[in-house]
Structures are given as structure tokens and as C-alpha cells.
CSV table of C-alpha atoms in Angstrom, one decimal:
chain,number,residue,atom,x,y,z
A,1,UNK,CA,129.2,71.8,70.7
A,2,UNK,CA,127.1,73.9,73.0
A,3,UNK,CA,124.6,72.1,75.3
A,4,UNK,CA,121.7,74.6,75.8
A,5,UNK,CA,120.9,75.3,79.4
A,6,UNK,CA,117.9,75.6,81.6
A,7,UNK,CA,116.5,79.2,81.6
A,8,UNK,CA,117.8,81.8,84.0
A,9,UNK,CA,114.4,82.1,85.6
A,10,UNK,CA,111.0,80.4,85.7
A,11,UNK,CA,108.0,81.9,87.3
A,12,UNK,CA,106.5,80.2,90.3
A,13,UNK,CA,103.2,79.2,88.8
A,14,UNK,CA,102.6,75.9,87.2
A,15,UNK,CA,100.8,75.3,83.8
A,16,UNK,CA,98.0,73.4,85.6
A,17,UNK,CA,97.2,76.7,87.5
A,18,UNK,CA,96.0,78.6,84.5
A,19,UNK,CA,92.5,77.1,83.9
A,20,UNK,CA,91.2,78.0,87.4
A,21,UNK,CA,93.0,81.3,87.2
A,22,UNK,CA,91.0,82.0,84.1
A,23,UNK,CA,87.7,81.1,85.9
A,24,UNK,CA,88.7,83.4,88.8
A,25,UNK,CA,89.4,86.3,86.6
A,26,UNK,CA,85.8,86.4,85.4
A,27,UNK,CA,84.3,86.4,88.9
A,28,UNK,CA,84.4,82.8,90.1
A,29,UNK,CA,86.8,83.5,93.1
A,30,UNK,CA,85.2,83.4,96.5
A,31,UNK,CA,84.0,86.7,97.9
A,32,UNK,CA,85.9,85.9,101.1
A,33,UNK,CA,89.2,85.5,99.3
A,34,UNK,CA,90.8,88.6,100.9
A,35,UNK,CA,89.6,87.7,104.4
A,36,UNK,CA,91.2,84.3,104.0
A,37,UNK,CA,94.4,85.7,102.7
A,38,UNK,CA,94.7,88.3,105.4
A,39,UNK,CA,93.9,85.8,108.1
A,40,UNK,CA,96.5,83.3,106.8
A,41,UNK,CA,99.3,85.9,106.5
A,42,UNK,CA,98.4,87.4,109.8
A,43,UNK,CA,98.6,84.0,111.5
A,44,UNK,CA,102.0,83.4,109.8
A,45,UNK,CA,103.3,86.8,110.8
A,46,UNK,CA,102.2,86.8,114.4
A,47,UNK,CA,99.0,88.7,114.2
A,48,UNK,CA,100.1,91.6,111.9
A,49,UNK,CA,97.4,93.6,110.2
A,50,UNK,CA,97.4,92.8,106.4
A,51,UNK,CA,96.2,94.9,103.5
A,52,UNK,CA,96.3,93.5,100.0
A,53,UNK,CA,97.9,95.8,97.4
A,54,UNK,CA,97.8,96.1,93.6
A,55,UNK,CA,101.6,96.4,93.6
A,56,UNK,CA,104.5,96.6,96.0
A,57,UNK,CA,105.3,100.1,95.0
A,58,UNK,CA,101.7,101.2,95.8
A,59,UNK,CA,102.1,99.6,99.3
A,60,UNK,CA,105.3,101.7,99.8
A,61,UNK,CA,103.3,104.8,98.7
A,62,UNK,CA,100.6,104.2,101.3
A,63,UNK,CA,103.0,103.2,104.0
A,64,UNK,CA,105.0,106.4,103.6
A,65,UNK,CA,101.8,108.5,103.3
A,66,UNK,CA,100.5,107.0,106.6
A,67,UNK,CA,103.7,107.2,108.6
A,68,UNK,CA,105.7,110.2,107.3
A,69,UNK,CA,104.5,113.8,107.5
A,70,UNK,CA,104.5,115.9,104.3
A,71,UNK,CA,107.9,117.5,103.7
A,72,UNK,CA,109.8,115.3,106.1
A,73,UNK,CA,112.8,113.2,105.2
A,74,UNK,CA,113.0,109.4,104.8
A,75,UNK,CA,116.4,107.7,104.6
A,76,UNK,CA,116.6,104.9,102.1
A,77,UNK,CA,118.9,102.8,99.9
A,78,UNK,CA,119.7,104.2,96.4
A,79,UNK,CA,120.2,100.7,95.0
A,80,UNK,CA,116.6,100.1,94.2
A,81,UNK,CA,113.9,100.6,91.5
A,82,UNK,CA,113.5,104.3,90.6
A,83,UNK,CA,109.7,103.9,91.2
A,84,UNK,CA,110.4,103.2,94.9
A,85,UNK,CA,112.0,106.6,95.1
A,86,UNK,CA,109.1,108.0,93.1
A,87,UNK,CA,106.5,106.6,95.6
A,88,UNK,CA,108.4,108.4,98.4
A,89,UNK,CA,108.2,111.6,96.5
A,90,UNK,CA,104.6,111.1,95.5
A,91,UNK,CA,103.7,110.6,99.2
A,92,UNK,CA,105.1,114.0,100.0
A,93,UNK,CA,108.4,112.9,101.7
A,94,UNK,CA,111.9,113.9,100.9
A,95,UNK,CA,114.3,111.0,99.9
A,96,UNK,CA,117.7,111.0,101.6
A,97,UNK,CA,120.1,108.3,100.2
A,98,UNK,CA,122.3,106.2,102.4
A,99,UNK,CA,125.0,104.1,100.8
A,100,UNK,CA,124.9,100.3,100.7
A,101,UNK,CA,127.2,97.6,101.9
A,102,UNK,CA,128.7,96.0,98.8
A,103,UNK,CA,128.6,92.4,99.9
A,104,UNK,CA,125.0,92.4,100.9
A,105,UNK,CA,123.7,95.0,98.4
A,106,UNK,CA,121.6,96.3,101.3
A,107,UNK,CA,121.6,99.6,103.1
A,108,UNK,CA,124.7,100.0,105.4
A,109,UNK,CA,123.4,100.4,109.0
A,110,UNK,CA,126.5,102.3,109.9
A,111,UNK,CA,125.7,105.0,107.4
A,112,UNK,CA,122.1,105.7,108.5
A,113,UNK,CA,122.4,107.6,111.8
A,114,UNK,CA,124.5,110.4,110.4
A,115,UNK,CA,121.7,111.2,108.0
A,116,UNK,CA,119.0,111.4,110.6
A,117,UNK,CA,118.1,114.9,111.8
A,118,UNK,CA,115.1,116.7,113.3
A,119,UNK,CA,113.3,116.6,109.9
A,120,UNK,CA,113.7,112.9,109.5
A,121,UNK,CA,110.5,110.9,110.0
A,122,UNK,CA,111.4,107.4,108.8
A,123,UNK,CA,114.0,104.9,107.5
A,124,UNK,CA,113.0,102.8,104.5
A,125,UNK,CA,115.1,99.6,104.1
A,126,UNK,CA,115.1,97.1,101.2
A,127,UNK,CA,115.8,93.4,101.8
A,128,UNK,CA,117.4,92.8,98.4
A,129,UNK,CA,117.8,89.4,96.7
A,130,UNK,CA,116.0,87.7,99.7
A,131,UNK,CA,118.6,88.9,102.3
A,132,UNK,CA,117.3,90.5,105.4
A,133,UNK,CA,119.2,93.7,106.4
A,134,UNK,CA,121.1,93.6,109.6
A,135,UNK,CA,118.0,94.4,111.7
A,136,UNK,CA,119.1,94.6,115.3
A,137,UNK,CA,121.1,97.8,114.9
A,138,UNK,CA,118.6,99.3,112.5
A,139,UNK,CA,115.6,98.6,114.9
A,140,UNK,CA,117.6,99.9,117.9
A,141,UNK,CA,118.6,103.1,116.0
A,142,UNK,CA,115.0,103.9,114.8
A,143,UNK,CA,113.7,103.4,118.3
A,144,UNK,CA,116.4,105.5,119.9
A,145,UNK,CA,116.0,108.3,117.4
A,146,UNK,CA,112.2,108.1,117.4
A,147,UNK,CA,111.8,107.5,113.6
A,148,UNK,CA,109.5,105.1,111.9
A,149,UNK,CA,110.8,102.0,110.1
A,150,UNK,CA,109.4,100.8,106.8
A,151,UNK,CA,110.6,97.5,105.2
A,152,UNK,CA,110.5,96.9,101.4
A,153,UNK,CA,110.4,93.1,101.5
A,154,UNK,CA,109.5,92.7,97.8
A,155,UNK,CA,112.2,90.0,97.3
A,156,UNK,CA,112.2,88.6,100.8
A,157,UNK,CA,108.8,86.9,101.5
A,158,UNK,CA,109.6,84.2,104.0
A,159,UNK,CA,113.0,85.4,105.2
A,160,UNK,CA,113.5,85.2,108.9
A,161,UNK,CA,116.0,86.6,111.4
A,162,UNK,CA,116.8,86.8,115.1
A,163,UNK,CA,116.4,84.6,118.1
A,164,UNK,CA,112.6,84.7,117.6
A,165,UNK,CA,112.9,84.0,113.9
A,166,UNK,CA,110.9,87.1,113.0
A,167,UNK,CA,109.8,87.4,109.4
A,168,UNK,CA,111.0,90.1,107.0
A,169,UNK,CA,108.4,92.9,106.9
A,170,UNK,CA,107.5,92.6,110.6
A,171,UNK,CA,110.4,94.3,112.3
A,172,UNK,CA,109.2,97.9,111.9
A,173,UNK,CA,106.0,100.0,111.5
A,174,UNK,CA,105.1,98.7,108.1
A,175,UNK,CA,106.4,96.1,105.7
A,176,UNK,CA,105.5,95.7,102.0
A,177,UNK,CA,105.7,92.6,99.8
A,178,UNK,CA,105.5,92.0,96.1
A,179,UNK,CA,103.5,89.3,94.4
A,180,UNK,CA,104.7,90.3,91.0
A,181,UNK,CA,105.4,88.0,88.1
A,182,UNK,CA,109.0,87.1,89.0
A,183,UNK,CA,108.7,86.9,92.8
A,184,UNK,CA,108.8,83.8,94.9
A,185,UNK,CA,105.1,84.2,95.4
A,186,UNK,CA,103.3,85.5,92.4
A,187,UNK,CA,99.8,86.6,91.6
A,188,UNK,CA,101.1,88.1,88.3
A,189,UNK,CA,100.6,91.6,89.8
A,190,UNK,CA,100.0,92.5,93.4
A,191,UNK,CA,101.4,92.8,96.9
A,192,UNK,CA,100.6,93.3,100.5
A,193,UNK,CA,101.2,95.8,103.3
A,194,UNK,CA,101.6,94.5,106.8
A,195,UNK,CA,101.7,96.6,110.0
A,196,UNK,CA,101.5,96.0,113.7
A,197,UNK,CA,99.5,99.2,114.0
A,198,UNK,CA,95.7,98.7,113.6
A,199,UNK,CA,95.2,102.4,113.0
A,200,UNK,CA,97.6,102.4,110.1
A,201,UNK,CA,95.9,99.4,108.5
A,202,UNK,CA,92.5,101.0,108.9
A,203,UNK,CA,93.7,104.3,107.5
A,204,UNK,CA,95.1,102.6,104.4
A,205,UNK,CA,91.9,100.6,104.0
A,206,UNK,CA,89.9,103.8,104.1
A,207,UNK,CA,92.1,105.3,101.4
A,208,UNK,CA,91.6,102.2,99.2
A,209,UNK,CA,87.9,101.6,99.9
A,210,UNK,CA,86.5,103.4,96.9
A,211,UNK,CA,89.2,102.3,94.5
A,212,UNK,CA,88.2,100.0,91.6
A,213,UNK,CA,89.6,96.5,91.1
A,214,UNK,CA,92.7,96.3,89.0
A,215,UNK,CA,91.7,96.6,85.3
A,216,UNK,CA,90.8,93.3,84.0
A,217,UNK,CA,92.5,94.0,80.7
A,218,UNK,CA,95.8,94.7,82.5
A,219,UNK,CA,95.6,91.5,84.6
A,220,UNK,CA,94.6,89.4,81.5
A,221,UNK,CA,97.7,90.8,79.8
A,222,UNK,CA,99.8,89.8,82.8
A,223,UNK,CA,98.4,86.3,82.8
A,224,UNK,CA,98.9,86.0,79.1
A,225,UNK,CA,102.5,87.1,79.6
A,226,UNK,CA,102.8,84.5,82.3
A,227,UNK,CA,101.6,81.8,80.0
A,228,UNK,CA,103.9,82.9,77.2
A,229,UNK,CA,106.8,83.0,79.7
A,230,UNK,CA,106.0,79.6,81.0
A,231,UNK,CA,105.9,78.2,77.4
A,232,UNK,CA,109.1,80.0,76.3
A,233,UNK,CA,111.0,78.8,79.4
A,234,UNK,CA,109.6,75.2,79.3
A,235,UNK,CA,112.9,73.3,79.0
A,236,UNK,CA,112.3,71.6,75.6
A,237,UNK,CA,111.1,74.9,74.1
A,238,UNK,CA,113.8,77.0,75.7
A,239,UNK,CA,116.6,74.6,74.7
A,240,UNK,CA,115.4,74.3,71.1
A,241,UNK,CA,114.3,77.9,70.4
A,242,UNK,CA,114.1,80.6,73.1
A,243,UNK,CA,117.7,80.3,74.3
A,244,UNK,CA,119.2,80.5,70.8
A,245,UNK,CA,117.0,83.6,70.0
A,246,UNK,CA,118.1,85.5,73.1
A,247,UNK,CA,121.6,84.3,72.9
A,248,UNK,CA,121.9,85.8,69.4
A,249,UNK,CA,120.2,89.0,70.5
A,250,UNK,CA,122.6,89.5,73.4
A,251,UNK,CA,125.8,88.7,71.5
A,252,UNK,CA,124.7,90.9,68.5
A,253,UNK,CA,123.1,93.7,70.5
A,254,UNK,CA,119.6,93.3,69.1
A,255,UNK,CA,117.9,96.1,71.1
A,256,UNK,CA,114.3,95.1,70.4
A,257,UNK,CA,114.8,91.7,72.0
A,258,UNK,CA,117.2,92.8,74.8
A,259,UNK,CA,114.6,95.3,76.0
A,260,UNK,CA,112.3,92.4,76.7
A,261,UNK,CA,114.5,91.3,79.6
A,262,UNK,CA,115.4,94.8,80.7
A,263,UNK,CA,113.7,96.9,83.4
A,264,UNK,CA,114.1,100.6,84.3
A,265,UNK,CA,115.5,101.5,80.9
A,266,UNK,CA,114.2,105.1,81.1
A,267,UNK,CA,113.8,106.2,84.8
A,268,UNK,CA,111.8,109.4,85.2
A,269,UNK,CA,110.6,111.5,88.2
A,270,UNK,CA,107.0,111.1,89.2
A,271,UNK,CA,105.4,113.6,91.5
A,272,UNK,CA,101.9,112.2,91.3
A,273,UNK,CA,100.9,108.5,91.5
A,274,UNK,CA,99.7,107.3,88.1
A,275,UNK,CA,95.9,106.6,88.1
A,276,UNK,CA,96.6,103.1,86.9
A,277,UNK,CA,98.4,102.4,90.2
A,278,UNK,CA,95.5,103.3,92.4
A,279,UNK,CA,93.3,100.2,92.3
A,280,UNK,CA,92.7,97.1,94.4
A,281,UNK,CA,93.9,93.5,94.0
A,282,UNK,CA,91.3,91.2,92.5
A,283,UNK,CA,89.9,88.3,94.6
A,284,UNK,CA,91.4,85.6,92.3
A,285,UNK,CA,94.9,87.1,93.0
A,286,UNK,CA,94.4,86.6,96.7
A,287,UNK,CA,93.4,83.0,96.0
A,288,UNK,CA,96.5,82.5,93.9
A,289,UNK,CA,98.7,83.8,96.7
A,290,UNK,CA,97.1,81.6,99.3
A,291,UNK,CA,97.7,78.5,97.1
A,292,UNK,CA,101.4,79.2,97.1
A,293,UNK,CA,102.0,80.0,100.8
A,294,UNK,CA,102.4,76.3,101.9
A,295,UNK,CA,105.5,75.9,99.6
A,296,UNK,CA,107.4,79.0,100.6
A,297,UNK,CA,109.6,77.3,103.1
A,298,UNK,CA,110.3,74.3,100.9
A,299,UNK,CA,111.2,76.5,97.9
A,300,UNK,CA,113.5,78.6,100.2
A,301,UNK,CA,115.4,75.5,101.3
A,302,UNK,CA,116.0,74.6,97.7
A,303,UNK,CA,117.4,78.1,96.9
A,304,UNK,CA,119.6,78.0,100.0
A,305,UNK,CA,121.0,74.7,98.8
A,306,UNK,CA,121.7,76.3,95.4
A,307,UNK,CA,123.5,79.2,97.2
A,308,UNK,CA,125.6,76.8,99.2
A,309,UNK,CA,126.7,75.1,96.0
A,310,UNK,CA,127.7,78.5,94.4
A,311,UNK,CA,129.5,79.5,97.5
A,312,UNK,CA,131.5,76.3,97.6
A,313,UNK,CA,132.4,76.5,93.9
A,314,UNK,CA,133.3,80.1,93.7
A,315,UNK,CA,134.6,81.3,97.0
A,316,UNK,CA,138.3,81.0,96.0
A,317,UNK,CA,137.9,83.3,93.0
A,318,UNK,CA,139.4,86.5,94.1
A,319,UNK,CA,138.1,88.5,91.2
A,320,UNK,CA,134.5,88.2,92.3
A,321,UNK,CA,132.6,89.3,95.4
A,322,UNK,CA,130.1,86.8,96.7
A,323,UNK,CA,127.0,87.4,98.9
A,324,UNK,CA,127.2,86.1,102.5
A,325,UNK,CA,126.3,82.4,102.9
A,326,UNK,CA,123.5,82.1,105.5
A,327,UNK,CA,121.6,78.9,106.1
A,328,UNK,CA,119.5,80.1,109.0
A,329,UNK,CA,116.7,81.5,106.9
A,330,UNK,CA,117.8,85.1,107.0
A,331,UNK,CA,118.7,84.8,103.3
A,332,UNK,CA,116.4,83.0,100.9
A,333,UNK,CA,118.4,83.8,97.8
A,334,UNK,CA,115.6,84.7,95.4
A,335,UNK,CA,118.7,85.4,93.3
A,336,UNK,CA,122.4,84.7,93.8
A,337,UNK,CA,124.2,88.0,93.0
A,338,UNK,CA,127.9,87.9,92.3
A,339,UNK,CA,129.9,91.1,91.5
A,340,UNK,CA,132.9,91.6,89.2
A,341,UNK,CA,134.6,94.4,87.4
A,342,UNK,CA,134.5,92.1,84.3
A,343,UNK,CA,130.7,91.8,84.3
A,344,UNK,CA,130.0,92.3,80.7
A,345,UNK,CA,132.9,90.2,79.5
A,346,UNK,CA,132.0,87.4,82.0
A,347,UNK,CA,128.4,87.4,80.8
A,348,UNK,CA,129.4,87.1,77.2
A,349,UNK,CA,131.7,84.3,78.0
A,350,UNK,CA,129.0,82.5,79.9
A,351,UNK,CA,126.4,82.9,77.1
A,352,UNK,CA,128.9,81.8,74.5
A,353,UNK,CA,129.6,78.7,76.5
A,354,UNK,CA,126.0,77.7,76.8
A,355,UNK,CA,124.9,79.4,80.0
A,356,UNK,CA,121.8,81.7,80.5
A,357,UNK,CA,122.4,84.4,83.1
A,358,UNK,CA,121.8,88.1,83.3
A,359,UNK,CA,123.0,91.3,84.8
A,360,UNK,CA,121.0,93.2,87.3
A,361,UNK,CA,119.4,96.3,85.9
A,362,UNK,CA,118.9,98.2,89.2
A,363,UNK,CA,120.7,101.6,89.2
A,364,UNK,CA,122.2,103.9,91.8
A,365,UNK,CA,119.2,106.2,92.1
A,366,UNK,CA,121.4,108.7,94.1
A,367,UNK,CA,123.1,109.6,90.8
A,368,UNK,CA,120.2,109.6,88.4
A,369,UNK,CA,119.5,112.9,86.7
A,370,UNK,CA,115.7,112.5,87.3
A,371,UNK,CA,116.5,112.7,91.1
A,372,UNK,CA,118.9,115.6,90.8
A,373,UNK,CA,117.3,117.4,93.7
A,374,UNK,CA,118.3,114.6,96.0
A,375,UNK,CA,121.6,113.5,94.5
A,376,UNK,CA,124.3,112.2,97.0
A,377,UNK,CA,127.6,110.5,96.6
A,378,UNK,CA,127.0,106.8,97.2
A,379,UNK,CA,130.1,105.1,95.8
A,380,UNK,CA,129.2,101.5,96.9
A,381,UNK,CA,125.8,101.7,95.2
A,382,UNK,CA,127.5,103.2,92.0
A,383,UNK,CA,130.0,100.4,91.8
A,384,UNK,CA,127.6,97.6,92.6
A,385,UNK,CA,125.1,98.8,90.0
A,386,UNK,CA,127.8,98.2,87.4
A,387,UNK,CA,129.0,94.8,88.6
A,388,UNK,CA,126.2,92.5,89.6
A,389,UNK,CA,125.5,89.3,87.7
A,390,UNK,CA,122.4,87.3,88.9
A,391,UNK,CA,122.9,83.5,88.9
A,392,UNK,CA,119.8,81.3,88.9
A,393,UNK,CA,118.5,79.7,92.1
A,394,UNK,CA,114.8,79.0,91.4
A,395,UNK,CA,113.6,75.7,92.8
A,396,UNK,CA,113.3,73.9,89.5
A,397,UNK,CA,116.9,74.8,88.6
A,398,UNK,CA,119.1,71.7,88.7
A,399,UNK,CA,122.3,71.1,90.5
A,400,UNK,CA,123.8,70.0,87.2
A,401,UNK,CA,123.1,73.5,85.8
A,402,UNK,CA,124.6,75.2,88.9
A,403,UNK,CA,127.8,73.2,88.5
A,404,UNK,CA,128.0,74.2,84.8
A,405,UNK,CA,127.6,77.8,85.7
A,406,UNK,CA,130.4,77.4,88.3
A,407,UNK,CA,132.6,75.7,85.7
A,408,UNK,CA,132.0,78.5,83.1
A,409,UNK,CA,132.9,81.2,85.7
A,410,UNK,CA,136.0,79.3,86.8
A,411,UNK,CA,137.1,78.9,83.1
A,412,UNK,CA,136.7,82.6,82.5
A,413,UNK,CA,138.9,83.6,85.4
A,414,UNK,CA,141.4,80.8,84.7
A,415,UNK,CA,140.8,78.7,87.8
A,416,UNK,CA,140.8,74.9,87.5
A,417,UNK,CA,137.7,72.9,88.0
A,418,UNK,CA,137.2,71.6,91.5
């Protein structure tokens, strides 16, 4: 008899948040919401200049546009959303892919320097799964070679590293965060660009000054999706209905349902930023973000605890590759990614045994046909893209569920329970 699990993910809002979110959507948020958010984040990040964004990817576009000259190169990880690469192209830069380190899933610092030449203006790094890249050698390299450093910190808000506990997004010339639906801070849609350079912040603000607010209909759709997701993943509902529906869909390859939990199913090249991207965050979104900032550290501590349990329960299984265990705040484990050559069979086993987990749908952008002009051999990214399984770590996920995931994985590989 299968005991249905908790869901693989729950968004970081609470049901009680939605009434005042509804009021705010129709103009009841304070006019000073952006000033308050910018001041609060600037204080947390040591005085950085902050510019709210409609999406993380738009922040990347503006960061590249402000820091990289047209036609110049930017070195970046291929293991990312295709739209990150698209934003580099739309900003007029030339993407150059540097392979990743398999264990961290982040760009390999050792592979960056050989790709820098006289036409290189910047390095764009991604802190994937909440894990900060190894920043000391990257910062030193960028300074020594005279290139800009841009951080995609979409999954790493609150990660810290170094003797001064510097936050992700504040090591370089610009950092960009996401406040998307499934991030550890969510405004359903949105993001933020931070930079130590006042002139960069003012330039970006000038570009955005005449843009309209994000379309109300789009944001209403996002909020409605959030409500539906909250209801579908509410444990009694999930265990009695949602889990069984998606379990059936996965095991029987029901495409219409499986696409609901798949991203990047049809990556395409963009050479122009879509008009729908060029807008401003709404004031209520800034208010939502501010309300969540006080619990960032507490939530991170819970996820780090979950990672420690996974590490303890899985570290002896030679058939899987685990992420590094870090308890110093440099990894906040927005997900816990394991890698195995048996990914699809493992996932089916786990779902059949009453678990709810998922593969990661990121691809190796260096091998995508839509980016054929910039293709490069990145074997680590290619292998990683076919092997990652994401184990749940969100703060409301229980230790009992973690131990059941561990037991299911150990059963699959034939290891006794510990």
C-alpha cells in the first residue's frame, strides 16, 4: 500500500497572503513601495544600488547592455535557461560557453581564463541551486584580466561566502535576482538588479523610466496560478488527488499533464527582447518581497538541515553524485540535486514507491541547435543535463519525507537502510 507523499515543491507564499495581494493589485499598495524595497535590500547588501525588475532575465539583459559593448564576448555557463543566453544575444553580446564542474553544476573557474581574449568584456556566472560559485578565483581573474563580472543569482538570494560573508550578487559589477513563482522569495513574477556602480543603476533606471507596469492581466494570471498551485499542493488535497493524477501522467507518459511541470520544452533563439518583457514591476510586488525578507535566513537554515540529512543518508551510494555539503551559508539548497546515469529509472522507481520528485529540465545550451552559431563542446554540462534529479528541500518539507526519499533511493540501488 503506497503512502502518498508531500509534494516536491510548495511556493513560499501562504494562503493568508492572497487577500491583501488582491487589494494591492488594484492600486492599494503604497506609492513608496519601491523606495522601501530598494532601501531594505541595499541595507542588507551593504549599500548596493538596487533596481526592481519584471523578471530575472530582463535584469540580465539590462546588466549586459550596460556593461558589455556591442559585439563583444561574454563567457558564461551553458547549463542554464536558454532565455539567459537569449538575453545576452539581445543585448548585443556574443556568448562563449565555458563548461561546468559536475559536482557543483556551476561554471568551472579553471575553464574561464582560456576563453578570455581581447574581445571579451565580461564573465556571467550562475549560482545554481543556491550554491555560490567559487568566487575568490573568479573575482581575481576578472580583475586581473580587466573584464566585468555579472552574477545570475536567481536561485541564490541569501547565499553568502568569504571571510566577510558577502552575499551572492554583490561580488561583481552587477547581480540579478529572481522573485519568480518557485524561488525562495516570490512576487509571482519579478526580480532585482543590484550593482555597486551608481552610474550603472542610473543608466538602467533611465532605460526603464518610460516603461509601463507589468500587464495586470499577466500578473493576475500568475497570482491565480499561485493560488491554484497552493491548493493543489495543500497536503490533504495533494495526497488525495493531485499526487495520483501526476503519478499516473508520469508513469503513462501523458504529455498534456507532464508539460505542466516542464520548462524549456521548445528553446528558440531570440534576437530581440519580446515587448512583454519590457515593463516594470508593480508596487504590490515590491511589498510582497519586503514581507518575505525577514524569513530568508530561517528558511535557508531549514533547507541546509534537509541537505545534511540527504548527505548523511546517500553519501555511501557510489552510483550517484551528490552536491557538496556546506553549512556556512554559501549553499542554501533551493534544491538538492543528485546525479545518476539511471535517472529516468530511478525517478520511476521513486514515483512507484510513493515519492514525488522531478528531473531538472535545464539543458546544455552549448549544444542546442538554436544556438548553433556559438556551439562548443561542454561534456560536463551535456552529461549533467541528462542526470540531475531534484530532491525537495523547501522549509515545510518534513524530515520524515526526506528519510522516505532516502530509503527509496537506497532500495533502488540495493543498499540497506541505515
